[in-house]
Amino acid sequence: YGKQWVWCELHDFGGNMGFEGNLEALTQDPIAALRSPGSSMKGIGLTMEGQEGNEMLYDIVLDQAWSSTPLSINTYVNDWTTRRYPVKPLPKVALDAWTTLAQTVYNNKDPNTQATIKGIYELAPSLTGLTNRTGHHPTMITYDTDSSVVSALKLLLQAKAQHPSLALVPEFAYDVVDVA
């Protein structure tokens, strides 16, 4: 209605932590909103309710704010990983790990499951209905953990085996623990 506004990513709702996201929406939706007829959008921002984990999501949103076109996700993931782990040469398997996460964990296009997954121990006690929930406080994991998270973890560990100095990069150590 003509009011100025900022397109924001609400993430980690209520401080709930978990791997989830939609990189495509983060790069395309703000640009589409900015270009819509009569748009009074004035910027892009973050309204996360937790900040540990999912750093790539926060970085891509803030980097998207400086581009008038949607960022290329594949290029961004490779560039982001290379910046995050400043060792030369960066093992290809480190890039593969983040590509895997970008194509699975961070590729959730289902609006009914775009909330951080809660552990069943965090929910009100019940004998039924705790697993595979969607909607508010979902417990359903929307990706195959073996081919995404476990695969990415193995690739990160391979990267460290190929370039042991990665163990000295705080961001790498953090990511290995976070993915594990």
Coordinates of N, CA and C in Angstrom, one line a residue:
Y1 N 0.8 -1.2 0.0 CA 0.0 0.0 0.0 C 0.8 1.3 0.0
G2 N 2.0 1.2 -0.7 CA 2.8 2.4 -0.9 C 3.8 2.6 0.3
K3 N 3.7 1.8 1.3 CA 4.7 1.9 2.4 C 6.0 1.3 2.0
Q4 N 7.1 2.0 2.5 CA 8.4 1.4 2.2 C 8.6 0.2 3.1
W5 N 9.3 -0.8 2.5 CA 9.5 -2.1 3.2 C 10.8 -2.7 2.8
V6 N 11.3 -3.7 3.6 CA 12.5 -4.4 3.4 C 12.2 -5.9 3.3
W7 N 12.7 -6.5 2.2 CA 12.5 -8.0 2.0 C 13.4 -8.6 3.0
C8 N 12.9 -9.5 3.9 CA 13.8 -10.1 4.9 C 13.6 -11.6 4.9
E9 N 14.7 -12.3 5.2 CA 14.7 -13.8 5.4 C 14.5 -14.0 6.9
L10 N 13.4 -14.6 7.3 CA 13.2 -15.1 8.6 C 13.7 -16.5 8.7
H11 N 14.7 -16.7 9.5 CA 15.3 -18.0 9.6 C 15.5 -18.4 11.0
D12 N 15.6 -19.7 11.3 CA 15.8 -20.2 12.6 C 14.7 -19.8 13.5
F13 N 13.5 -19.9 13.1 CA 12.3 -19.4 13.8 C 12.3 -19.8 15.2
G14 N 12.3 -18.9 16.1 CA 12.2 -19.1 17.5 C 13.6 -19.7 18.1
G15 N 14.6 -19.4 17.3 CA 15.9 -20.0 17.8 C 16.1 -21.4 17.5
N16 N 15.2 -22.0 16.7 CA 15.3 -23.5 16.4 C 16.4 -23.6 15.3
M17 N 17.4 -24.4 15.6 CA 18.6 -24.6 14.8 C 18.4 -25.9 14.0
G18 N 18.9 -25.8 12.7 CA 18.9 -27.0 11.9 C 19.3 -26.6 10.5
F19 N 19.7 -27.6 9.7 CA 20.0 -27.4 8.3 C 18.8 -27.3 7.5
E20 N 18.5 -26.2 6.9 CA 17.4 -26.0 6.0 C 17.5 -24.7 5.3
G21 N 16.9 -24.6 4.1 CA 16.9 -23.4 3.4 C 16.5 -23.5 1.9
N22 N 16.4 -22.4 1.2 CA 16.0 -22.4 -0.2 C 16.9 -21.3 -0.9
L23 N 18.0 -21.7 -1.3 CA 18.9 -20.7 -2.0 C 18.3 -20.1 -3.2
E24 N 17.5 -20.8 -3.9 CA 16.9 -20.2 -5.1 C 15.9 -19.1 -4.7
A25 N 15.1 -19.3 -3.7 CA 14.2 -18.3 -3.2 C 15.0 -17.0 -2.7
L26 N 16.1 -17.3 -2.1 CA 16.9 -16.2 -1.5 C 17.5 -15.3 -2.6
T27 N 17.8 -15.9 -3.7 CA 18.4 -15.1 -4.8 C 17.4 -14.6 -5.8
Q28 N 16.3 -15.2 -6.0 CA 15.3 -14.8 -7.0 C 14.2 -13.9 -6.4
D29 N 13.6 -14.3 -5.2 CA 12.4 -13.6 -4.7 C 12.7 -12.2 -4.4
P30 N 13.8 -11.8 -3.8 CA 13.9 -10.3 -3.5 C 14.0 -9.5 -4.8
I31 N 14.7 -10.0 -5.9 CA 14.8 -9.3 -7.1 C 13.4 -9.2 -7.8
A32 N 12.6 -10.3 -7.7 CA 11.3 -10.3 -8.3 C 10.4 -9.2 -7.5
A33 N 10.5 -9.2 -6.2 CA 9.8 -8.2 -5.4 C 10.2 -6.8 -5.7
L34 N 11.4 -6.6 -5.9 CA 11.9 -5.2 -6.3 C 11.4 -4.8 -7.6
R35 N 11.4 -5.7 -8.6 CA 11.0 -5.4 -9.9 C 9.4 -5.4 -10.1
S36 N 8.7 -5.8 -9.2 CA 7.2 -5.8 -9.4 C 6.7 -4.4 -9.5
P37 N 5.7 -4.2 -10.4 CA 5.1 -2.9 -10.6 C 4.7 -2.2 -9.4
G38 N 5.1 -1.0 -9.2 CA 4.7 -0.2 -8.1 C 5.4 -0.6 -6.8
S39 N 6.5 -1.4 -6.8 CA 7.1 -1.8 -5.6 C 7.7 -0.7 -4.8
S40 N 7.5 -0.7 -3.5 CA 8.1 0.3 -2.7 C 9.2 -0.4 -1.8
M41 N 9.7 -1.5 -2.2 CA 10.7 -2.2 -1.5 C 12.0 -1.4 -1.5
K42 N 12.6 -1.3 -0.4 CA 13.8 -0.4 -0.2 C 15.1 -1.2 0.1
G43 N 15.0 -2.5 0.3 CA 16.2 -3.2 0.7 C 16.0 -4.7 1.0
I44 N 17.1 -5.3 1.3 CA 17.1 -6.8 1.6 C 17.7 -6.9 3.0
G45 N 17.1 -7.7 3.8 CA 17.7 -7.9 5.2 C 17.5 -9.3 5.8
L46 N 17.9 -9.5 7.0 CA 17.8 -10.7 7.7 C 17.0 -10.4 9.0
T47 N 16.2 -11.4 9.4 CA 15.5 -11.3 10.7 C 15.6 -12.6 11.3
M48 N 16.8 -13.2 11.3 CA 17.0 -14.5 11.9 C 16.8 -14.5 13.4
E49 N 16.3 -15.6 13.9 CA 16.1 -15.7 15.4 C 17.1 -16.7 16.0
G50 N 18.2 -16.8 15.4 CA 19.3 -17.6 15.8 C 20.4 -17.4 14.8
Q51 N 21.6 -17.6 15.2 CA 22.6 -17.3 14.2 C 23.7 -18.3 14.1
E52 N 23.6 -19.4 14.7 CA 24.6 -20.4 14.6 C 24.2 -21.5 13.5
G53 N 25.1 -21.7 12.6 CA 24.8 -22.6 11.5 C 24.2 -21.8 10.3
N54 N 24.2 -22.5 9.2 CA 23.6 -21.9 7.9 C 24.2 -20.6 7.5
E55 N 25.5 -20.5 7.7 CA 26.2 -19.2 7.4 C 26.0 -18.9 5.9
M56 N 26.0 -19.9 5.1 CA 25.9 -19.6 3.6 C 24.6 -18.9 3.3
L57 N 23.5 -19.3 4.0 CA 22.3 -18.6 3.7 C 22.3 -17.1 4.1
Y58 N 22.9 -16.8 5.2 CA 23.0 -15.4 5.6 C 23.9 -14.6 4.7
D59 N 25.0 -15.2 4.3 CA 25.9 -14.6 3.4 C 25.3 -14.3 2.0
I60 N 24.5 -15.3 1.5 CA 24.0 -15.1 0.1 C 22.9 -14.0 0.1
V61 N 22.1 -14.0 1.2 CA 21.1 -12.9 1.3 C 21.8 -11.5 1.3
L62 N 22.8 -11.4 2.1 CA 23.4 -10.0 2.2 C 24.2 -9.7 0.9
D63 N 24.8 -10.7 0.3 CA 25.5 -10.5 -1.0 C 24.4 -10.2 -2.1
Q64 N 23.3 -10.8 -2.1 CA 22.2 -10.6 -3.1 C 21.8 -9.1 -3.0
A65 N 21.8 -8.5 -1.8 CA 21.4 -7.1 -1.7 C 22.2 -6.2 -2.6
W66 N 23.4 -6.6 -3.0 CA 24.3 -5.7 -3.8 C 24.2 -6.1 -5.3
S67 N 23.3 -6.9 -5.7 CA 23.2 -7.3 -7.1 C 21.8 -7.1 -7.6
S68 N 21.7 -6.5 -8.8 CA 20.4 -6.2 -9.4 C 19.9 -7.4 -10.1
T69 N 20.6 -8.5 -10.2 CA 20.2 -9.8 -10.8 C 20.4 -10.9 -9.8
P70 N 19.6 -12.0 -9.9 CA 19.8 -13.1 -9.0 C 21.2 -13.7 -9.2
L71 N 21.8 -13.9 -8.0 CA 23.2 -14.6 -8.0 C 23.1 -16.0 -8.6
S72 N 24.1 -16.4 -9.2 CA 24.2 -17.8 -9.7 C 24.5 -18.7 -8.5
I73 N 23.7 -19.6 -8.1 CA 23.9 -20.4 -6.9 C 25.2 -21.3 -7.1
N74 N 25.4 -21.9 -8.2 CA 26.5 -22.8 -8.4 C 27.8 -22.0 -8.3
T75 N 27.9 -20.8 -8.9 CA 29.1 -19.9 -8.8 C 29.3 -19.5 -7.4
Y76 N 28.1 -19.1 -6.7 CA 28.2 -18.5 -5.4 C 28.8 -19.6 -4.4
V77 N 28.2 -20.8 -4.5 CA 28.7 -21.9 -3.6 C 30.2 -22.1 -3.7
N78 N 30.7 -22.2 -5.0 CA 32.1 -22.4 -5.2 C 32.9 -21.2 -4.6
D79 N 32.5 -20.0 -5.0 CA 33.2 -18.8 -4.5 C 33.2 -18.7 -3.0
W80 N 32.0 -19.0 -2.4 CA 31.9 -18.9 -0.9 C 32.8 -19.9 -0.2
T81 N 32.8 -21.1 -0.7 CA 33.6 -22.2 -0.1 C 35.1 -21.8 -0.2
T82 N 35.5 -21.3 -1.4 CA 36.9 -20.9 -1.6 C 37.3 -19.7 -0.6
R83 N 36.4 -18.8 -0.4 CA 36.7 -17.7 0.5 C 36.7 -18.2 2.0
R84 N 35.8 -19.1 2.3 CA 35.7 -19.6 3.6 C 36.9 -20.5 4.1
Y85 N 37.4 -21.2 3.1 CA 38.6 -22.1 3.4 C 39.8 -21.6 2.6
P86 N 40.5 -20.6 3.1 CA 41.6 -20.0 2.3 C 42.9 -20.8 2.3
V87 N 42.8 -22.1 1.7 CA 44.0 -22.9 1.6 C 44.2 -23.1 0.1
K88 N 45.5 -23.2 -0.3 CA 45.8 -23.4 -1.7 C 46.6 -24.7 -1.9
P89 N 46.2 -25.6 -2.7 CA 45.0 -25.6 -3.5 C 43.9 -26.1 -2.6
L90 N 42.7 -25.6 -2.7 CA 41.5 -26.1 -2.0 C 41.1 -27.4 -2.7
P91 N 41.0 -28.5 -1.9 CA 40.6 -29.8 -2.5 C 39.2 -29.7 -3.1
K92 N 39.1 -30.3 -4.3 CA 37.8 -30.2 -5.0 C 36.7 -30.8 -4.1
V93 N 37.0 -31.8 -3.3 CA 36.0 -32.5 -2.4 C 35.3 -31.5 -1.4
A94 N 36.1 -30.4 -1.0 CA 35.5 -29.4 -0.2 C 34.4 -28.7 -0.9
L95 N 34.6 -28.4 -2.2 CA 33.6 -27.7 -3.1 C 32.5 -28.7 -3.3
D96 N 32.8 -29.9 -3.5 CA 31.7 -31.0 -3.7 C 30.8 -31.1 -2.5
A97 N 31.4 -31.0 -1.3 CA 30.6 -31.1 0.0 C 29.6 -30.0 0.0
W98 N 30.0 -28.7 -0.3 CA 29.0 -27.6 -0.2 C 28.1 -27.6 -1.4
T99 N 28.5 -28.2 -2.6 CA 27.6 -28.3 -3.7 C 26.5 -29.3 -3.3
T100 N 26.9 -30.4 -2.6 CA 25.9 -31.4 -2.2 C 24.9 -30.8 -1.2
L101 N 25.4 -30.0 -0.3 CA 24.4 -29.4 0.7 C 23.5 -28.3 0.0
A102 N 24.1 -27.6 -1.0 CA 23.3 -26.6 -1.7 C 22.2 -27.3 -2.5
Q103 N 22.5 -28.5 -3.1 CA 21.5 -29.1 -3.9 C 20.5 -30.0 -3.1
T104 N 20.7 -30.2 -1.9 CA 19.8 -31.0 -1.0 C 19.2 -30.2 0.1
V105 N 20.0 -30.0 1.1 CA 19.6 -29.3 2.4 C 19.1 -27.9 2.1
Y106 N 19.9 -27.2 1.2 CA 19.5 -25.8 0.9 C 18.8 -25.7 -0.4
N107 N 18.0 -26.7 -0.7 CA 17.2 -26.6 -1.9 C 15.7 -27.0 -1.6
N108 N 15.2 -26.6 -0.5 CA 13.8 -27.0 -0.1 C 12.9 -26.0 -0.7
K109 N 12.1 -26.4 -1.7 CA 11.2 -25.5 -2.4 C 9.7 -25.7 -1.9
D110 N 9.5 -26.6 -1.0 CA 8.2 -26.9 -0.5 C 7.8 -26.0 0.7
P111 N 6.9 -25.0 0.4 CA 6.5 -24.0 1.5 C 5.9 -24.7 2.7
N112 N 5.4 -25.9 2.6 CA 4.8 -26.5 3.8 C 5.9 -27.2 4.7
T113 N 7.1 -27.2 4.3 CA 8.2 -27.8 5.1 C 9.4 -26.9 5.2
Q114 N 9.2 -25.6 5.0 CA 10.3 -24.7 5.1 C 10.4 -24.1 6.5
A115 N 10.6 -24.9 7.5 CA 10.8 -24.5 8.8 C 11.9 -25.4 9.4
T116 N 12.6 -24.9 10.4 CA 13.7 -25.7 10.9 C 13.1 -27.0 11.6
I117 N 13.7 -28.1 11.3 CA 13.2 -29.4 11.8 C 13.4 -29.4 13.3
K118 N 12.4 -29.8 14.1 CA 12.5 -29.9 15.5 C 12.7 -31.4 15.9
G119 N 13.5 -31.6 16.9 CA 13.6 -33.0 17.5 C 12.4 -33.3 18.2
I120 N 12.0 -34.6 18.2 CA 10.7 -35.0 18.9 C 10.8 -34.7 20.4
Y121 N 12.0 -34.7 20.9 CA 12.1 -34.4 22.4 C 11.7 -33.0 22.7
E122 N 11.7 -32.1 21.8 CA 11.3 -30.7 22.0 C 9.8 -30.4 22.0
L123 N 9.1 -31.4 21.6 CA 7.6 -31.3 21.4 C 6.9 -31.7 22.7
A124 N 5.6 -31.3 22.7 CA 4.8 -31.7 23.9 C 4.7 -33.3 23.9
P125 N 4.8 -33.9 25.0 CA 4.8 -35.4 25.1 C 3.5 -35.9 24.4
S126 N 3.7 -37.0 23.7 CA 2.6 -37.7 23.0 C 3.1 -39.1 22.6
L127 N 2.1 -40.0 22.5 CA 2.4 -41.3 22.1 C 2.4 -41.5 20.6
T128 N 1.8 -40.5 19.9 CA 1.6 -40.6 18.4 C 1.8 -39.2 17.8
G129 N 2.1 -39.2 16.5 CA 2.1 -38.0 15.8 C 3.3 -37.1 15.9
L130 N 4.4 -37.7 16.4 CA 5.6 -36.9 16.6 C 6.6 -36.9 15.4
T131 N 6.6 -38.0 14.7 CA 7.5 -38.1 13.6 C 6.8 -37.7 12.3
N132 N 7.7 -37.3 11.3 CA 7.2 -36.9 10.0 C 6.1 -35.9 9.9
R133 N 6.1 -35.0 10.9 CA 5.2 -33.8 10.9 C 5.6 -32.8 9.9
T134 N 4.7 -32.1 9.3 CA 4.9 -30.9 8.5 C 4.3 -29.7 9.2
G135 N 4.4 -28.6 8.5 CA 3.7 -27.4 9.1 C 4.5 -26.8 10.2
H136 N 3.8 -26.3 11.2 CA 4.5 -25.6 12.4 C 5.2 -26.7 13.2
H137 N 6.4 -26.4 13.5 CA 7.3 -27.3 14.3 C 7.4 -28.7 13.6
P138 N 7.9 -28.7 12.3 CA 7.9 -30.0 11.6 C 9.0 -30.9 12.2
T139 N 8.8 -32.2 12.1 CA 9.8 -33.2 12.4 C 10.3 -34.0 11.2
M140 N 9.6 -33.8 10.1 CA 10.0 -34.5 8.9 C 11.2 -33.9 8.2
I141 N 12.2 -34.7 8.0 CA 13.4 -34.3 7.3 C 13.1 -34.4 5.8
T142 N 13.3 -33.3 5.1 CA 12.9 -33.2 3.7 C 13.9 -33.7 2.7
Y143 N 15.0 -34.2 3.2 CA 16.1 -34.6 2.3 C 16.6 -36.0 2.9
D144 N 17.2 -36.7 2.0 CA 17.9 -38.0 2.4 C 19.2 -37.7 3.1
T145 N 19.3 -37.9 4.4 CA 20.4 -37.5 5.2 C 21.7 -38.3 4.7
D146 N 21.6 -39.5 4.3 CA 22.8 -40.2 3.9 C 23.4 -39.6 2.6
S147 N 22.5 -39.3 1.6 CA 23.1 -38.7 0.4 C 23.4 -37.2 0.5
S148 N 23.0 -36.6 1.6 CA 23.3 -35.2 1.7 C 24.2 -34.9 2.8
V149 N 23.8 -34.9 4.0 CA 24.6 -34.5 5.2 C 25.7 -35.5 5.4
V150 N 25.5 -36.8 5.4 CA 26.5 -37.8 5.7 C 27.5 -37.7 4.5
S151 N 27.1 -37.6 3.3 CA 28.0 -37.5 2.1 C 28.8 -36.2 2.2
A152 N 28.2 -35.1 2.6 CA 29.0 -33.9 2.7 C 30.0 -34.0 3.8
L153 N 29.7 -34.6 4.9 CA 30.6 -34.7 6.0 C 31.8 -35.6 5.6
K154 N 31.5 -36.7 4.9 CA 32.6 -37.5 4.4 C 33.5 -36.7 3.4
L155 N 32.9 -35.9 2.6 CA 33.7 -35.1 1.6 C 34.6 -34.1 2.4
L156 N 34.0 -33.5 3.4 CA 34.8 -32.5 4.2 C 36.0 -33.2 4.9
L157 N 35.8 -34.4 5.4 CA 36.9 -35.1 6.0 C 37.9 -35.6 5.0
Q158 N 37.5 -35.9 3.8 CA 38.4 -36.2 2.7 C 39.2 -35.0 2.4
A159 N 38.6 -33.8 2.4 CA 39.3 -32.6 2.1 C 40.4 -32.3 3.1
K160 N 40.1 -32.6 4.4 CA 41.1 -32.4 5.4 C 42.3 -33.4 5.2
A161 N 41.9 -34.6 4.8 CA 43.0 -35.7 4.6 C 43.9 -35.2 3.4
Q162 N 43.3 -34.6 2.4 CA 44.0 -34.1 1.3 C 44.9 -32.9 1.6
H163 N 44.4 -32.1 2.5 CA 45.0 -30.8 2.8 C 44.9 -30.6 4.3
P164 N 45.8 -31.2 5.1 CA 45.7 -31.2 6.6 C 45.7 -29.8 7.2
S165 N 46.2 -28.8 6.5 CA 46.1 -27.5 7.1 C 44.7 -26.9 7.2
L166 N 43.7 -27.6 6.5 CA 42.3 -27.2 6.7 C 41.9 -27.3 8.2
A167 N 42.6 -28.2 8.9 CA 42.2 -28.3 10.4 C 42.5 -27.0 11.1
L168 N 43.4 -26.2 10.6 CA 43.8 -24.9 11.2 C 42.8 -23.8 10.9
V169 N 41.9 -24.0 10.0 CA 41.0 -23.0 9.5 C 39.7 -23.1 10.5
P170 N 39.5 -22.1 11.3 CA 38.4 -22.2 12.3 C 37.0 -22.4 11.6
E171 N 36.8 -21.8 10.5 CA 35.5 -22.0 9.8 C 35.3 -23.4 9.3
F172 N 36.4 -24.0 8.9 CA 36.4 -25.4 8.5 C 36.1 -26.3 9.6
A173 N 36.8 -26.1 10.7 CA 36.5 -26.9 11.9 C 35.1 -26.8 12.4
Y174 N 34.6 -25.5 12.4 CA 33.2 -25.3 12.8 C 32.2 -26.0 11.8
D175 N 32.5 -26.0 10.5 CA 31.6 -26.6 9.6 C 31.6 -28.1 9.7
V176 N 32.7 -28.7 10.0 CA 32.8 -30.1 10.2 C 31.9 -30.5 11.4
V177 N 32.1 -29.8 12.5 CA 31.3 -30.1 13.7 C 29.8 -29.9 13.4
D178 N 29.5 -28.8 12.7 CA 28.1 -28.4 12.4 C 27.4 -29.5 11.5
V179 N 28.1 -29.9 10.5 CA 27.6 -30.9 9.6 C 27.4 -32.2 10.3
A180 N 28.4 -32.6 11.2 CA 28.4 -33.8 11.9 C 27.2 -33.8 12.9

